[in-house]
Coordinates of C-alpha atoms in Angstrom, one line a residue:
X244 CA 0.3 0.0 -0.2
X245 CA 1.1 3.7 -0.8
X246 CA -0.2 6.7 0.3
X247 CA 0.9 10.1 -1.9
X248 CA 1.0 13.7 -0.9
X249 CA 2.4 17.0 -1.6
X250 CA 2.9 17.9 1.5
X251 CA 5.5 16.9 4.2
X252 CA 4.1 14.0 6.4
X253 CA 4.1 14.6 10.3
X254 CA 3.4 11.4 11.5
X255 CA 1.1 8.0 10.2
X256 CA -1.5 5.7 11.8
X257 CA -1.5 2.2 10.5
X258 CA -4.2 -0.2 11.5
X259 CA -5.0 -4.0 10.9
X260 CA -8.8 -4.0 11.3
X261 CA -9.3 -2.0 14.8
X262 CA -5.8 -2.8 15.9
X263 CA -2.9 0.3 15.9
X264 CA 0.5 -1.3 14.6
X265 CA 2.8 1.6 13.9
X266 CA 2.7 5.2 15.0
X267 CA 5.9 7.8 14.3
X268 CA 7.3 9.8 11.9
X269 CA 7.8 9.9 8.5
X270 CA 10.5 11.0 6.1
X271 CA 9.2 13.6 3.1
X272 CA 8.6 11.9 0.4
X273 CA 5.8 11.8 -2.4
X274 CA 5.1 8.1 -2.3
X275 CA 5.7 5.7 0.8
X276 CA 5.4 1.9 1.1
X277 CA 5.0 -0.2 4.5
X278 CA 6.1 -3.3 5.0
X279 CA 3.4 -4.5 7.9
X280 CA 3.3 -6.9 10.6
X281 CA 1.4 -7.6 13.6
X282 CA 1.9 -9.6 16.5
X283 CA -1.8 -9.0 17.8
X284 CA -3.5 -10.8 14.6
X285 CA -0.8 -13.5 13.5
X286 CA -1.5 -16.4 11.1
X287 CA -2.8 -16.6 7.9
X288 CA -6.0 -15.1 6.4
X289 CA -7.2 -11.4 4.8
X290 CA -6.2 -8.4 7.1
X291 CA -7.5 -4.7 6.3
X292 CA -4.6 -2.4 6.4
X293 CA -5.5 1.0 7.1
X294 CA -3.1 4.2 6.9
X295 CA -4.1 7.6 8.2
X296 CA -1.8 10.2 7.4
X297 CA -2.0 13.7 9.1
X298 CA 0.6 16.9 7.3
X299 CA 2.2 19.1 9.3
X300 CA -0.2 21.9 7.7
X301 CA -3.0 19.8 9.4
X302 CA -4.4 18.4 6.6
X303 CA -4.6 14.4 7.0
X304 CA -5.7 11.6 4.3
X305 CA -6.5 7.8 4.4
X306 CA -6.0 4.4 2.5
X307 CA -7.1 0.8 3.2
X308 CA -5.7 -2.1 1.5
X309 CA -7.1 -5.8 1.7
X310 CA -4.4 -7.9 1.8
X311 CA -4.2 -11.8 2.1
X312 CA -1.3 -12.8 4.6
X313 CA 0.2 -16.1 4.4
X314 CA 2.2 -16.9 7.3
X315 CA 3.8 -20.6 8.2
X316 CA 2.9 -22.4 10.9
X317 CA 6.0 -21.6 13.8
X318 CA 8.8 -24.3 13.5
X319 CA 7.7 -25.9 10.3
X320 CA 10.8 -24.1 8.8
X321 CA 13.4 -25.8 10.9
X322 CA 15.7 -27.8 8.7
X323 CA 16.4 -31.7 9.4
X324 CA 20.0 -32.4 10.7
X325 CA 22.5 -33.2 8.1
X326 CA 25.3 -35.7 9.1
X327 CA 27.7 -37.1 6.7
X328 CA 28.8 -40.6 7.3
X329 CA 32.1 -40.7 8.8
X330 CA 33.6 -40.0 12.5
X331 CA 34.5 -36.0 11.9
X332 CA 33.2 -33.5 9.4
X333 CA 31.3 -30.3 9.6
X334 CA 30.6 -26.9 8.3
X335 CA 32.6 -23.6 9.0
X336 CA 31.2 -21.2 6.6
X337 CA 28.3 -20.3 4.5
X338 CA 27.0 -17.9 1.6
X339 CA 23.6 -17.3 -0.1
X340 CA 23.3 -18.7 -3.5
X341 CA 20.2 -17.8 -5.1
X342 CA 17.6 -19.8 -3.4
X343 CA 19.9 -21.7 -1.5
X344 CA 23.4 -21.9 0.8
X345 CA 26.5 -22.8 -0.6
X346 CA 28.6 -23.9 2.1
X347 CA 32.1 -25.1 2.7
X348 CA 33.6 -27.6 5.8
X349 CA 35.6 -30.2 5.8
X350 CA 34.8 -34.2 6.1
X351 CA 36.8 -37.1 6.5
X352 CA 38.1 -39.9 4.2
X353 CA 40.4 -42.6 2.6
X354 CA 42.9 -39.4 2.1
X355 CA 42.0 -37.4 6.0
X356 CA 40.2 -34.3 6.2
X357 CA 39.8 -32.1 2.7
X358 CA 38.0 -29.3 2.1
X359 CA 34.3 -29.3 0.7
X360 CA 31.6 -27.1 -1.1
X361 CA 27.8 -28.2 -0.6
X362 CA 24.8 -26.1 -1.8
X363 CA 22.2 -26.4 1.0
X364 CA 18.5 -26.7 -1.1
X365 CA 16.5 -23.6 0.5
X366 CA 13.1 -25.2 0.5
X367 CA 14.0 -28.6 1.8
X368 CA 16.8 -27.4 3.9
X369 CA 19.0 -30.5 3.0
X370 CA 22.4 -31.0 0.4
X371 CA 22.3 -30.9 -3.2
X372 CA 23.9 -34.0 -4.8
X373 CA 27.3 -35.4 -3.0
X374 CA 29.7 -32.6 -1.4
X375 CA 32.4 -31.5 -4.2
X376 CA 36.1 -33.0 -2.4
X377 CA 38.4 -29.5 -2.6
X378 CA 41.7 -31.1 -1.7
X379 CA 43.5 -31.5 1.9
X380 CA 42.9 -29.4 5.0
X381 CA 45.3 -28.5 7.3
X382 CA 43.1 -26.5 10.1
X383 CA 38.9 -26.7 10.7
X384 CA 36.6 -25.0 13.0
X385 CA 34.8 -21.4 13.2
X386 CA 37.4 -18.7 12.4
X387 CA 40.2 -21.4 10.9
X388 CA 38.1 -23.7 8.4
X389 CA 37.2 -23.5 5.3
X390 CA 35.4 -19.7 3.9
X391 CA 32.9 -19.6 0.9
X392 CA 31.8 -16.4 -0.9
X393 CA 29.7 -16.1 -3.8
X394 CA 30.3 -14.0 -7.1
X395 CA 28.5 -11.6 -9.7
X396 CA 28.0 -14.9 -11.9
X397 CA 26.7 -17.0 -8.6
X398 CA 30.3 -19.1 -8.8
X399 CA 31.3 -19.7 -5.5
X400 CA 34.8 -19.1 -4.5
X401 CA 36.4 -21.8 -1.3
X402 CA 39.3 -21.2 0.6
X403 CA 41.0 -23.3 2.9
X404 CA 44.9 -24.1 4.6
X405 CA 46.1 -27.0 3.2
X406 CA 49.0 -28.9 4.2
X407 CA 52.1 -28.8 2.6
X408 CA 55.6 -30.7 3.5
X409 CA 55.3 -29.5 7.3
X410 CA 53.9 -26.3 6.4
X411 CA 50.6 -24.8 5.4
X412 CA 49.6 -23.0 2.3
X413 CA 46.2 -21.3 1.6
X414 CA 44.1 -22.8 -1.3
X415 CA 41.4 -21.1 -3.5
X416 CA 39.1 -22.9 -5.9
X417 CA 36.2 -21.8 -7.9
X418 CA 33.0 -23.9 -7.8
X419 CA 30.5 -23.9 -9.8
X420 CA 27.4 -26.3 -8.3
X421 CA 26.4 -28.9 -10.8
X422 CA 29.9 -28.5 -12.8
X423 CA 33.2 -30.2 -12.5
X424 CA 35.5 -28.9 -9.8
X425 CA 37.6 -26.0 -11.6
X426 CA 41.3 -25.4 -10.7
X427 CA 42.9 -25.1 -7.5
X428 CA 45.4 -22.2 -6.7
X429 CA 47.9 -22.1 -3.7
X430 CA 49.6 -19.5 -1.9
X431 CA 53.4 -19.3 -0.8
X432 CA 54.6 -21.6 2.0
X433 CA 53.7 -20.7 5.5
X434 CA 50.6 -18.8 4.6
X435 CA 47.2 -19.8 6.0
X436 CA 43.9 -17.9 5.4
X437 CA 40.7 -17.9 7.4
X438 CA 38.0 -15.6 5.3
X439 CA 37.2 -14.9 1.9
X440 CA 35.4 -11.9 0.0
X441 CA 34.7 -11.3 -3.9
X442 CA 34.9 -7.8 -5.3
X443 CA 33.9 -8.1 -8.7
X444 CA 36.6 -10.0 -10.9
X445 CA 38.9 -10.0 -7.6
X446 CA 39.0 -12.4 -4.7
X447 CA 40.4 -11.2 -1.6
X448 CA 41.5 -13.6 0.9
X449 CA 42.8 -12.8 4.2
X450 CA 44.9 -15.0 7.3
X451 CA 48.0 -14.7 8.3
X452 CA 51.7 -15.7 7.6
X453 CA 54.3 -17.2 9.2
X454 CA 57.1 -15.3 10.8
X455 CA 57.9 -17.6 13.5
X456 CA 57.2 -20.4 15.9
X457 CA 53.6 -19.6 16.8
X458 CA 53.9 -16.1 15.7
X459 CA 52.5 -14.4 12.5
X460 CA 52.1 -11.2 10.9
X461 CA 48.3 -10.5 9.4
X462 CA 48.3 -10.9 5.8
X463 CA 45.4 -9.9 2.7
X464 CA 45.9 -11.1 -0.8
X465 CA 44.0 -9.8 -3.7
X466 CA 43.9 -12.3 -6.4
X467 CA 42.5 -12.7 -10.1
X468 CA 39.1 -14.7 -9.9
X469 CA 39.9 -15.8 -13.4
X470 CA 43.5 -17.1 -13.3
X471 CA 44.6 -17.5 -9.6
X472 CA 47.3 -14.8 -9.8
X473 CA 48.2 -13.2 -6.7
X474 CA 47.7 -9.1 -7.5
X475 CA 48.6 -7.4 -4.8
X476 CA 50.0 -8.9 -1.3
X477 CA 49.8 -6.5 1.9
X478 CA 50.8 -7.6 5.8
X479 CA 50.1 -6.1 9.0
X480 CA 52.2 -6.3 11.7
X481 CA 52.7 -3.7 14.9
X482 CA 55.7 -1.0 14.3
X483 CA 58.9 -1.4 14.1
X484 CA 59.5 0.5 17.7
X485 CA 57.1 -1.4 19.6
X486 CA 57.9 -5.0 18.1
X487 CA 61.6 -4.8 17.3
X488 CA 62.2 -8.3 16.9
X489 CA 58.5 -9.0 15.3
X490 CA 57.5 -11.5 18.0
X491 CA 54.0 -9.9 18.4
X492 CA 51.2 -12.1 16.7
X493 CA 48.8 -10.4 14.2
X494 CA 46.1 -12.9 12.5
X495 CA 43.3 -11.9 10.3
X496 CA 39.4 -14.2 11.0
X497 CA 37.2 -12.1 9.1
X498 CA 36.1 -10.1 5.9
X499 CA 33.5 -8.2 4.0
X500 CA 33.1 -5.6 1.2
X501 CA 31.0 -2.5 2.5
X502 CA 29.8 -0.6 -0.3
X503 CA 33.3 0.9 -1.8
X504 CA 35.3 -0.2 1.5
X505 CA 36.8 -4.0 2.2
X506 CA 36.9 -4.6 6.2
X507 CA 38.9 -6.9 7.8
X508 CA 39.0 -7.6 11.2
X509 CA 41.2 -10.1 13.2
X510 CA 43.6 -10.0 16.0
X511 CA 47.0 -8.5 17.6
X512 CA 48.9 -8.7 20.8
X513 CA 50.1 -6.2 22.6
X514 CA 51.6 -5.4 26.4
X515 CA 49.1 -4.5 29.1
X516 CA 50.3 -2.7 31.8
X517 CA 52.2 -5.2 33.6
X518 CA 53.7 -6.3 30.6
X519 CA 52.6 -9.4 30.0
X520 CA 51.1 -9.9 26.0
X521 CA 47.0 -9.8 25.8
X522 CA 45.3 -10.1 22.6
X523 CA 43.1 -7.3 21.1
X524 CA 40.9 -6.6 18.1
X525 CA 42.1 -5.0 14.9
X526 CA 40.1 -3.4 12.5
X527 CA 41.6 -2.6 8.7
X528 CA 39.6 -0.8 6.2
X529 CA 40.5 -0.2 2.7
X530 CA 38.9 1.9 -0.3
X531 CA 38.5 -0.8 -2.9
X532 CA 39.1 1.0 -6.4
X533 CA 38.1 0.3 -10.0
X534 CA 39.2 -3.2 -11.4
X535 CA 40.2 -4.1 -15.2
X536 CA 42.4 -6.6 -16.8
X537 CA 44.3 -5.1 -20.1
X538 CA 45.8 -7.6 -22.4
X539 CA 44.4 -10.6 -20.3
X540 CA 46.6 -9.3 -17.1
X541 CA 44.1 -8.4 -14.8
X542 CA 44.7 -5.6 -12.4
X543 CA 43.8 -4.6 -8.6
X544 CA 44.1 -0.8 -6.6
X545 CA 42.9 -0.8 -3.1
X546 CA 44.1 1.4 -0.5
X547 CA 43.5 1.9 3.5
X548 CA 41.9 4.8 4.8
X549 CA 42.8 7.5 7.5
X550 CA 44.6 5.5 10.7
X551 CA 44.5 6.4 13.9
X552 CA 47.5 3.8 14.6
X553 CA 50.2 3.4 11.9
X554 CA 52.5 0.3 11.2
X555 CA 56.0 0.9 9.5
X556 CA 55.6 -3.0 7.9
X557 CA 52.3 -2.0 7.1
X558 CA 52.7 1.7 5.3
X559 CA 55.9 0.5 3.2
X560 CA 53.8 -3.0 2.0
X561 CA 50.6 -0.7 1.0
X562 CA 52.7 1.9 -0.7
X563 CA 55.2 -0.9 -2.9
X564 CA 53.7 -1.6 -6.1
X565 CA 53.9 -5.0 -7.3
X566 CA 54.1 -5.8 -11.2
X567 CA 52.4 -2.4 -12.3
X568 CA 49.4 -3.4 -10.1
X569 CA 49.0 -0.2 -7.8
X570 CA 48.4 2.6 -8.4
X571 CA 48.2 4.3 -5.1
X572 CA 48.6 2.9 -1.8
X573 CA 48.4 4.1 2.3
X574 CA 47.9 2.0 5.6
X575 CA 46.1 2.3 8.4
X576 CA 44.2 0.6 11.0
X577 CA 41.8 0.8 14.5
X578 CA 42.8 -1.3 17.5

């Protein structure tokens, strides 16, 4: 239902039958659309919605609409549990895909733990077909296990950490459900990935790179969604004057594209008032610039926004260019 007026609306009363649902101010707009629900009148059936609009100059107007509301009985849309044969399996990440959900996780096979991708039907709540095996996985669990994100063409990208001769590498695979598994791309030794985001033709992996036993620098990789080429790697660490030997631990745990920004969350070590190491949250914000491809070689540009706390190593990494991939750079963090 819509209410049209050429005058600013000061308040609106909305009724379901004779039961008031909403009373409040409304923005100045020639057409207002209301989404109405009522705890006092739940259930299926016809509902007459009536709105009375009061203009700021004292005028008023009203309109009625008969609506047929279909409400599912409570509890019927709780999906049944999905358990795959084997003692070890689980989902660690999910993303909306069409009318269903794309999930990533791990499963025990004859080759050990492997990363998998599964699409969940949005109506039945059950996996479609069989899980797509992607490759060996080194670490599992929330904030550590395989992560999934969906691109513009409804392809999914799964990132996970794979074992490699006593070390680890990040791995990335493009998955189109219902089609054969795509290629798997790998990062350098000593790397791990914990989250993934997609921005156009660029896949963004966030995680860590090992700098010593049990110690990491937070790391972000911009990767071509077509070729798997690393377009831009960046690391984040404490300033040299605070951590001369680089023994503090910094790790990324999550990433999301919000508007024209990439937001990365993680954790880093600092010294408390008793000179003991403690872990604190860290938030990094990148402004996403345009991406394009030239002569078949994709390139991406991103840079961090203004900061209250600056890292020397972070500034150096963000300001450097790699194969012409970076056109502008600076670095920042909120801690």
